[in-house]
Short mmCIF file of C-alpha atoms in Angstrom, two decimals:
data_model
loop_
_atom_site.label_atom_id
_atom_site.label_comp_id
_atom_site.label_asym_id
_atom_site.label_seq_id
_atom_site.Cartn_x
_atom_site.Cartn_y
_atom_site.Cartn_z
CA UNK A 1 181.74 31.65 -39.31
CA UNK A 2 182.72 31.20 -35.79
CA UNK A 3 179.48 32.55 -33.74
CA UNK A 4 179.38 33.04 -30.08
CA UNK A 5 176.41 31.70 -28.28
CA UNK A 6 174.87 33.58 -25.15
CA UNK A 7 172.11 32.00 -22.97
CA UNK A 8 169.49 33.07 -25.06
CA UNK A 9 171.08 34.10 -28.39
CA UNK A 10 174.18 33.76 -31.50
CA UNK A 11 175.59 36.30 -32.68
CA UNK A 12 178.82 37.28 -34.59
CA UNK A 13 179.91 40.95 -34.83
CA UNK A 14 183.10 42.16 -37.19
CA UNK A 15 184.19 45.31 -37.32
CA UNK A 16 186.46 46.74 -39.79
CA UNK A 17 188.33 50.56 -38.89
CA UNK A 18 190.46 52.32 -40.75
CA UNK A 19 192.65 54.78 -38.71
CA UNK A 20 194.41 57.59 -40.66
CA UNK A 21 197.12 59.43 -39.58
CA UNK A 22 196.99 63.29 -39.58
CA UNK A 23 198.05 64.97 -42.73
CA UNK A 24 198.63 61.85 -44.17
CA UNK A 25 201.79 62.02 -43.08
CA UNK A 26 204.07 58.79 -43.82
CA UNK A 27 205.18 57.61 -40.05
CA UNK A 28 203.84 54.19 -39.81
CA UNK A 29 206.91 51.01 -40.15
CA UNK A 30 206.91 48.18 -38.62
CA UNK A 31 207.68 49.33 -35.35
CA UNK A 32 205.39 51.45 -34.64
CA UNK A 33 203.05 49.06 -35.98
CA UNK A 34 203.28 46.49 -33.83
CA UNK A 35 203.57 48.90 -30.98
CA UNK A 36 200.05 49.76 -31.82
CA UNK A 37 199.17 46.74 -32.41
CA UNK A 38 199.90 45.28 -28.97
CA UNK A 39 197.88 48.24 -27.64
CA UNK A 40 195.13 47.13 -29.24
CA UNK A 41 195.44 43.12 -27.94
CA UNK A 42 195.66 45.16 -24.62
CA UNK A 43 193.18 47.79 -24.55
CA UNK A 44 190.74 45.13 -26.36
CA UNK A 45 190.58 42.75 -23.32
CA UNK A 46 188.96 45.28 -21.06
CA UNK A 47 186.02 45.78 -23.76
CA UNK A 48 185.84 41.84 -25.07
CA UNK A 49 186.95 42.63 -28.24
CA UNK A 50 189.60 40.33 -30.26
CA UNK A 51 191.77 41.05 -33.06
CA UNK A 52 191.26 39.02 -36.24
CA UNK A 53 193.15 41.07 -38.54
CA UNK A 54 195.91 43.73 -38.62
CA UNK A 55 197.19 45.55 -42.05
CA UNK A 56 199.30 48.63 -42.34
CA UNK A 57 200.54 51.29 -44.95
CA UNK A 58 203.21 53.96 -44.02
CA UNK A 59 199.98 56.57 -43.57
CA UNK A 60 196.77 54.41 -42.57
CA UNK A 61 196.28 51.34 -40.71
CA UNK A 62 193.47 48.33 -40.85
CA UNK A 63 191.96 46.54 -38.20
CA UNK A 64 189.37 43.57 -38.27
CA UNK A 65 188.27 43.02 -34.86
CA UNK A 66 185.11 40.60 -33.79
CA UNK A 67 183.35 42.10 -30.46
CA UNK A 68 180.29 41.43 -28.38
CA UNK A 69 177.22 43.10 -28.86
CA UNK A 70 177.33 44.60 -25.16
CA UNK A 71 180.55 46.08 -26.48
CA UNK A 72 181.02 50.08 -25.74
CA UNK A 73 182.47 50.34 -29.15
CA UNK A 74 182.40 54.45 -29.10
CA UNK A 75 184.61 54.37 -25.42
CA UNK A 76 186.42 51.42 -27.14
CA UNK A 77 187.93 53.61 -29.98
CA UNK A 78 188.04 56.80 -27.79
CA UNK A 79 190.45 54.96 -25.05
CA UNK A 80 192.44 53.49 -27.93
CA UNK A 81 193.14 56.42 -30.17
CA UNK A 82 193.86 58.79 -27.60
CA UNK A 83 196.19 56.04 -25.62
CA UNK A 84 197.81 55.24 -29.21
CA UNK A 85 198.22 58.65 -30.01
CA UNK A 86 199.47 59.95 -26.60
CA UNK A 87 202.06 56.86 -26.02
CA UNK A 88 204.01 57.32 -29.84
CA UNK A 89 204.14 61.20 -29.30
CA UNK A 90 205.81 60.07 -25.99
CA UNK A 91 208.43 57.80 -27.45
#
């Protein structure tokens, strides 16, 4: 695995969320999947997190990310769903 060394320690931290949409409803295609997607390259920068993975199905979508353990992860998720969410409503 591909650890990250600090001055005093190693660590390597994966993450794997699952993001549903409401209802279930059937609105993800490719589009609008790499729309979010680049949103999350984005948005991750600020927190040092970087995506590993990305996998999609018209009503869900999968992301493997590896962070630091300093890592808000709670304000992390909170800035990116309600920036995801807010941005596709709006186009």
């Amino acid at each position: 695995m591909n650890e990250i060394n600090n001055n005093h320690s190693m660590f390597s931290l994966y993450y794997h969320l699952v993001l549903v949409v409401k209802y279930r409803r059937k609105v993800i295609d490719d589009t609008i999947s790499d729309y979010v997607k680049d949103m999350v390259v984005r948005l991750g920068e600020n927190y040092n997190i970087s995506l590993v993975e990305w996998n999609h199905d018209i009503d869900h979508v999968h992301i493997l990310f590896k962070a630091h353990p300093n890592t808000e992860m709670s304000k992390f998720i909170n800035a990116y769903k309600s920036a995801s969410s807010r941005l596709i409503k709006k186009h």
